[in-house]
Structure formats: structure tokens, C-alpha cells
Coordinates of C-alpha atoms in Angstrom, one line a residue:
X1231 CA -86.3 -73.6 -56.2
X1232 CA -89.8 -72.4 -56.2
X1233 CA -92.1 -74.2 -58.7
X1234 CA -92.3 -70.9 -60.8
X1235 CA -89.0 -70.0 -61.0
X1236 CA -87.9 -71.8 -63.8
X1237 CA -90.6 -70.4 -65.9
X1238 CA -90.0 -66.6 -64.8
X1239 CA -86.1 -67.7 -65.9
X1240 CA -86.8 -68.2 -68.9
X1241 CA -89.2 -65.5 -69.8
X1242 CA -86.7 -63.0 -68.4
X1243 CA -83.8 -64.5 -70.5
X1244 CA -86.1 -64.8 -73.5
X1245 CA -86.5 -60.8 -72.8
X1246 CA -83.0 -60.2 -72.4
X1247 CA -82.6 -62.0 -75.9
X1248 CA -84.9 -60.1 -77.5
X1249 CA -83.7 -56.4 -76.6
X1250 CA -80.4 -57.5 -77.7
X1251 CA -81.4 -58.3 -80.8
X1252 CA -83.5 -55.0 -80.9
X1253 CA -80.5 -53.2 -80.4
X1254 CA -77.8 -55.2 -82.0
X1255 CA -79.5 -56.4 -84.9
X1256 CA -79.0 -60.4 -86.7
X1257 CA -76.7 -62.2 -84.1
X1258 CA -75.8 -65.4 -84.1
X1259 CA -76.6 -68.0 -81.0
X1260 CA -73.1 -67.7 -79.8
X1261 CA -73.0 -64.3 -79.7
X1262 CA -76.4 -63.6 -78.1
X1263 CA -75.4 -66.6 -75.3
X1264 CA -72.7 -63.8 -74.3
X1265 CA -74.6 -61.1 -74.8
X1266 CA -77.1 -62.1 -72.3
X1267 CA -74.7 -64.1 -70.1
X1268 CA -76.4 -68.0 -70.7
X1269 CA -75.1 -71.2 -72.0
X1270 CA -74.7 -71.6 -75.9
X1271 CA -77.3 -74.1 -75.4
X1272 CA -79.7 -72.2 -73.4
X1273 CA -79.8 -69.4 -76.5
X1274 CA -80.2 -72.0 -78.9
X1275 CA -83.4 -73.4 -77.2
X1276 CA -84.6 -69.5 -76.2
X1277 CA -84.3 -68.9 -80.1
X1278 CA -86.3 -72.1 -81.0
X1279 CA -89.2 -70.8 -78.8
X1280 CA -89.3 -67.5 -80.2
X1281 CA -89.0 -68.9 -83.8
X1282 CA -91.4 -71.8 -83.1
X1283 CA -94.1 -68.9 -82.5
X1284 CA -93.1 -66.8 -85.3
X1285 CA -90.7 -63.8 -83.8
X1286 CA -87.5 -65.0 -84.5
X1287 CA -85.9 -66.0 -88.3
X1288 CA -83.0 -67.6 -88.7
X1289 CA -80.8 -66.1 -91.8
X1290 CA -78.7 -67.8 -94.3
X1291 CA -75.9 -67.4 -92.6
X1292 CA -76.9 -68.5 -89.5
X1293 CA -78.0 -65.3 -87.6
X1294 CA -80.9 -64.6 -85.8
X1295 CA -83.2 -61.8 -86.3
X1296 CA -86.2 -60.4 -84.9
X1297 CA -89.3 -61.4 -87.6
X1298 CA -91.5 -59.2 -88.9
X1299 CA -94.5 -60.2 -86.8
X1300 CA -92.7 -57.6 -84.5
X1301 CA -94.4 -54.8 -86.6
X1302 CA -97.8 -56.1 -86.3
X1303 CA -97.1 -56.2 -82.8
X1304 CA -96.0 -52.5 -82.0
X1305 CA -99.1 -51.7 -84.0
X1306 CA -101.2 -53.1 -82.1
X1307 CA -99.8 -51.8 -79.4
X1308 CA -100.1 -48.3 -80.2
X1309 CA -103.8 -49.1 -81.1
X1310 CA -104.2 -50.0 -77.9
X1311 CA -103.1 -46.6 -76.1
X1312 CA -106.7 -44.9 -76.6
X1313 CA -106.0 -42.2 -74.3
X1314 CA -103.3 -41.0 -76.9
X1315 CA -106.1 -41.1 -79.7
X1316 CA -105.6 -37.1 -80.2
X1317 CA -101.5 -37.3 -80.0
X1318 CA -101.2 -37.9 -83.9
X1319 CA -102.9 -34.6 -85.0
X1320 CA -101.2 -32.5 -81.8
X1321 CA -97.8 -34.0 -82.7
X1322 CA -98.2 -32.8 -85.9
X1323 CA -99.7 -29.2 -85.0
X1324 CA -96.2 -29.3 -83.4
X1325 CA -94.2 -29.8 -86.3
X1326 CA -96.1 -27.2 -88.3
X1327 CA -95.2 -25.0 -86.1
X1328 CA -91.8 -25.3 -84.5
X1329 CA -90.5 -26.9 -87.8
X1330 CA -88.8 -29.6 -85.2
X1331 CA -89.4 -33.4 -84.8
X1332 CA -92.0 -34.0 -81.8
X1333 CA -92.5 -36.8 -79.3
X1334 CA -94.9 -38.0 -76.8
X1335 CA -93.8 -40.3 -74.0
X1336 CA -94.4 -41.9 -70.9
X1337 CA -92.4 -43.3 -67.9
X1338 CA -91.3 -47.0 -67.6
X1339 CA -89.8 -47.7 -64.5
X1340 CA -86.6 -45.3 -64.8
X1341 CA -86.7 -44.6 -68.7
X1342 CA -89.1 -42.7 -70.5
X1343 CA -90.4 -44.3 -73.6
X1344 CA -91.4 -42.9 -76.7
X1345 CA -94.8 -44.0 -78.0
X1346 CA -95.6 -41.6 -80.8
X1347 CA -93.4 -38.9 -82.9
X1348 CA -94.1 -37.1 -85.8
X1349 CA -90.9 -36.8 -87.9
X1350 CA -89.8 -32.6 -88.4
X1351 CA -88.0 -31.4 -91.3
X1352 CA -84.3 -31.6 -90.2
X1353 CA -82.4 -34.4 -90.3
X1354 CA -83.0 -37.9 -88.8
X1355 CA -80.4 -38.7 -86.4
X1356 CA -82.5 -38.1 -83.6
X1357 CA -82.0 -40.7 -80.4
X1358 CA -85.4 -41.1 -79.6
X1359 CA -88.3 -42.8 -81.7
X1360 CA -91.4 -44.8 -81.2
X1361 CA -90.4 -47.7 -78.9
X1362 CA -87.0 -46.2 -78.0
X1363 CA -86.4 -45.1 -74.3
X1364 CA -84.1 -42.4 -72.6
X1365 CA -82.5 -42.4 -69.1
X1366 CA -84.3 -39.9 -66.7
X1367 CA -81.1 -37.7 -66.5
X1368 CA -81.1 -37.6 -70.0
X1369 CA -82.6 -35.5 -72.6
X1370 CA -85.6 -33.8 -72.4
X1371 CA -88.6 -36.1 -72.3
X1372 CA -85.9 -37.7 -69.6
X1373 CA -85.5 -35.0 -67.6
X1374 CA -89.2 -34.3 -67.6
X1375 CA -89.9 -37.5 -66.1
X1376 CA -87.6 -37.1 -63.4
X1377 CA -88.4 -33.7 -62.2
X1378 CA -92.1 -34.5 -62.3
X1379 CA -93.0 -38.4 -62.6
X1380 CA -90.8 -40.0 -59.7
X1381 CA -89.0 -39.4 -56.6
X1382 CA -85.7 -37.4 -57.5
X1383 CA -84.2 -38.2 -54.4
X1384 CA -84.8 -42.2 -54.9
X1385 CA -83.9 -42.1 -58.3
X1386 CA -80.7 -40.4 -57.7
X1387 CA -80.3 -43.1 -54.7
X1388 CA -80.6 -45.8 -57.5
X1389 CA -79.1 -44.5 -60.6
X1390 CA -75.9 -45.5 -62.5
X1391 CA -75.5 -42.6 -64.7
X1392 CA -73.5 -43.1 -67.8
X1393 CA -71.9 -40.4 -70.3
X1394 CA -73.6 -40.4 -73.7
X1395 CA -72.0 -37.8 -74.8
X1396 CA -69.4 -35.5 -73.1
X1397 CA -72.1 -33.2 -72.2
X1398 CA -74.3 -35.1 -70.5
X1399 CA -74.7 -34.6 -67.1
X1400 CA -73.7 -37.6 -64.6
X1401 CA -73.0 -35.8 -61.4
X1402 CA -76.0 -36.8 -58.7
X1403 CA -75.8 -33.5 -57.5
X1404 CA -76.2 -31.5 -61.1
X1405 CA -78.8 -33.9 -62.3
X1406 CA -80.7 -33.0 -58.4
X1407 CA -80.1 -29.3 -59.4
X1408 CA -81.1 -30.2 -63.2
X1409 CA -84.5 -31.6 -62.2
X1410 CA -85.3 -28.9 -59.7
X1411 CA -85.0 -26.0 -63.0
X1412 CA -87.1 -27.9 -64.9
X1413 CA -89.9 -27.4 -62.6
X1414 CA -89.1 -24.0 -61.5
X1415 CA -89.4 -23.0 -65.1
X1416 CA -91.7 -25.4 -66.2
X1417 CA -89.6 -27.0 -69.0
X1418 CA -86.8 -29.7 -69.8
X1419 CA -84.2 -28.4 -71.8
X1420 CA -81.3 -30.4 -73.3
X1421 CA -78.7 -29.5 -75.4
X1422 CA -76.1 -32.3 -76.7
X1423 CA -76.2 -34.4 -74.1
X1424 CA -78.2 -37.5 -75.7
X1425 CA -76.6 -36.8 -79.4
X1426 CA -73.7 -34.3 -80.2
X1427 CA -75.6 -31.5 -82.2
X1428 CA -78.8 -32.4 -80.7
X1429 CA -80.9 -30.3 -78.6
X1430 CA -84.3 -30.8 -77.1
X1431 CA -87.4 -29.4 -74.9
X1432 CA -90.0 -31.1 -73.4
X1433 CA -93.0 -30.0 -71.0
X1434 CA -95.5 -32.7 -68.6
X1435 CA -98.6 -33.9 -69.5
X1436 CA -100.9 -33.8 -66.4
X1437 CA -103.5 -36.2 -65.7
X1438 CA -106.8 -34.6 -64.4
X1439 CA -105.3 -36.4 -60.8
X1440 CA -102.1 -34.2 -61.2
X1441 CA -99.5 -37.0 -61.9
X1442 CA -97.4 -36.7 -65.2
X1443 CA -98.9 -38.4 -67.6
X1444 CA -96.3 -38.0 -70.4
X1445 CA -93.9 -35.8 -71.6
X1446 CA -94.4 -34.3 -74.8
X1447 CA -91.2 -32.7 -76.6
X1448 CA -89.5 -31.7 -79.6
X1449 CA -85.7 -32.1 -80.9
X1450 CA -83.3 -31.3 -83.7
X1451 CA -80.2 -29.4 -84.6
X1452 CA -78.6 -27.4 -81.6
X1453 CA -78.1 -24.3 -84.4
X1454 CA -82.2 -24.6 -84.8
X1455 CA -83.1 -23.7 -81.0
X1456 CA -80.4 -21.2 -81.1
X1457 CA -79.9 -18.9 -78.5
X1458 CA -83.6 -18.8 -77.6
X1459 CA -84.8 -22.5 -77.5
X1460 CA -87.7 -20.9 -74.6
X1461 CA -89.6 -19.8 -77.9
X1462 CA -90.9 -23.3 -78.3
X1463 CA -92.2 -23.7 -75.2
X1464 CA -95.6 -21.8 -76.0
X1465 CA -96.2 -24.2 -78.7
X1466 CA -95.1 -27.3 -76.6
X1467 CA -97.4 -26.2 -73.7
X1468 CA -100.2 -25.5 -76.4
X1469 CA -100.0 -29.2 -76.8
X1470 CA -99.7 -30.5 -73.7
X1471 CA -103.0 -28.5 -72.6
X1472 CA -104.7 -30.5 -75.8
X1473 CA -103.6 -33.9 -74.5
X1474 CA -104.6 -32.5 -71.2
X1475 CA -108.3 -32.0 -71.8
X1476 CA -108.2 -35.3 -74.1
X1477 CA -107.2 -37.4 -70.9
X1478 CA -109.8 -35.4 -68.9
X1479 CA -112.4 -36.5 -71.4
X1480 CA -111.3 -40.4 -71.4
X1481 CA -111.4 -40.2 -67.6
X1482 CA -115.4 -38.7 -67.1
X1483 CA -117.8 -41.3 -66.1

């Protein structure tokens, strides 16, 4: 075994740990051993690390958590994203004036994570939020990714594509067709098939280079885009020309 292995082991099963507990909530060690496939003892020792520097608590009952250094983290990682500095006050132009909840966010490897939002005034069950990531066949900041920030054909090579909801789209060749819409009309449009009820649209975000920066977007109630949702897309490519000529400005010498 290669003298770094070990190491790289154990940060990838301390990862593993932690996005379960990100998306489980309070576990206990047995239950996160099978969650990420290790020995009972292996969790316990991953969960002494993380608490021994502060990101894990152990609760009365014996669960584990993630601690709320976690917070000060993700803030200063969103401080850290200066070429977003304007997203804030266009994310909120957006919400003035489509009334809807609106995201900006970026591609990691084959998700698209959200790294701002500015909540809209319909109800919160929306899927996506600030650290939250959807497939690229999925929804719309999902679907703007794929038709403009990686190779379709690769992706499609790749992909294991799971129903979230009986409308989303799983076929290789209707997600192909999907992507290939999107950039004929410029737009991601999806409609239930992330949350039943849900609908969403989402343009790019080019760099000055012409490679998708991000995808900015807005979602809520199917009933609220109606039978029209293309309305929104003035405001949405409004914003994405704002974010535009912000990255423009980070990138001059």
C-alpha cells in the first residue's frame, strides 16, 4: 500500500461521515459505520477526530451531530467567493420582481451546487438551498449545467439517473434531447421533477472566456409559472447579464 493511502482513506471516510450526517442528521456510531460501509470501530475513531477538532458533538443520548463550528465555516466560505460579491443584491432584484425564490450556483463535478439564494414569498419546500446540490438532469440550475457546463455526451456515458419524483426525466436519450432545448431556447425549465408541485427556470452565467460560470434560477409553486413560466426569463437573463459584467470586472488586469 502506498505510503499515502492510509491517510487519503481516512479523509475520504471522514467525508463520507460527514455528508451523512449532513443529510441524516444525529446518528449514532453504529449507524453511521453502516451508513458509510466501515467497521463500528473505524466510525468511532473517525468521530473522535472530528470531535477532538471541534465539528462533531456527541448528544445525550449517544448520537452524533455535526457542531456548530459548521456555520462559521460555510460563512467563511461564502466570504470567500468574491467574484459573487454582487449576487446578494441581483438575487434579490430577482425576487422583487418575479415574486419567486432565486438561486445562484455553480458546477461540482456532476452536481450543481447552490451557493447563494434569496428566499421568495411562497412557501419553503424548495429542494435546493445554499450548500445543497442537484443532479445535472435534474431541475433547472441542473439542467443548465449540463447543456452548457460539461460534455452531454460524457455525462450521459457516466450517469446513474434516479427518479425523484415520477416526473423526472431518467431516459439517456430524453435528458440528451432535454439539454439540447435548453440551449436552443436559451433556458432550463423544470416542472415537478426535483419536488412534486415545484417548478423552476434557470439561465447560464458566462465567464468573459465563454464557459458557464453559474446558473442563476428561480423556483416555487408549479400553479405560479403557470402556463407561461417564459415570462421570467427576461428578469433571469437581466441578472445573469449583471453577474456577467461583475465577473468581467474581477477578471481586468
Amino acid at each position: 500500500m502506498s505510503p499515502h493511502a492510509a491517510p487519503i482513506k481516512v479523509l475520504v471516510n471522514s467525508v463520507e461521515l460527514i455528508e451523512a450526517l449532513a443529510a441524516h442528521g444525529p446518528l449514532t456510531p453504529a449507524e453511521l459505520a453502516e451508513r458509510i460501509d466501515v467497521p463500528r470501530s473505524s466510525a468511532y475513531r473517525l468521530v473522535d477526530g472530528l470531535a477532538a477538532i471541534g465539528l462533531a458533538d456527541t448528544l445525550a443520548d449517544g448520537r452524533i451531530r455535526l457542531s456548530l463550528r459548521w456555520l462559521q465555516l460555510a460563512d467563511a466560505a461564502r466570504d470567500s467567493l468574491i467574484e459573487w460579491a454582487a449576487a446578494a443584491q441581483v438575487l434579490e432584484r430577482l425576487v422583487e420582481q418575479t415574486g419567486q425564490t432565486a438561486f445562484l450556483s455553480v458546477l461540482a463535478e456532476d452536481e450543481a451546487v447552490c451557493i447563494d439564494w434569496r428566499r421568495g414569498r411562497g412557501v419553503d419546500v424548495l429542494a435546493l438551498k445554499p450548500g445543497r446540490a442537484l443532479p445535472l438532469y435534474a431541475g433547472a440550475a441542473g439542467r443548465v449545467m449540463l447543456a452548457y457546463g460539461v460534455d452531454t455526451e460524457d455525462y450521459l456515458s457516466r450517469g446513474s439517473f434516479t427518479k425523484l419524483t415520477p416526473d423526472t426525466i431518467t431516459d439517456p436519450e430524453l435528458i440528451r434531447r432535454e439539454a439540447a432545448l435548453t440551449r436552443e431556447r436559451g433556458y432550463a425549465l423544470s416542472e415537478q421533477d426535483v419536488s412534486i408541485g415545484i417548478s423552476a427556470l434557470g439561465v447560464p452565467v458566462f465567464r468573459p472566456d465563454g464557459a458557464v460560470a453559474a446558473a442563476v434560477s428561480i423556483g416555487g409553486l408549479s400553479r405560479a409559472f403557470g402556463d407561461d413560466p417564459a415570462r421570467f426569463t427576461p428578469a433571469l437573463d437581466e441578472a445573469a447579464a449583471i453577474l456577467e459584467t461583475a465577473l468581467a470586472g474581477e477578471q481586468r488586469p
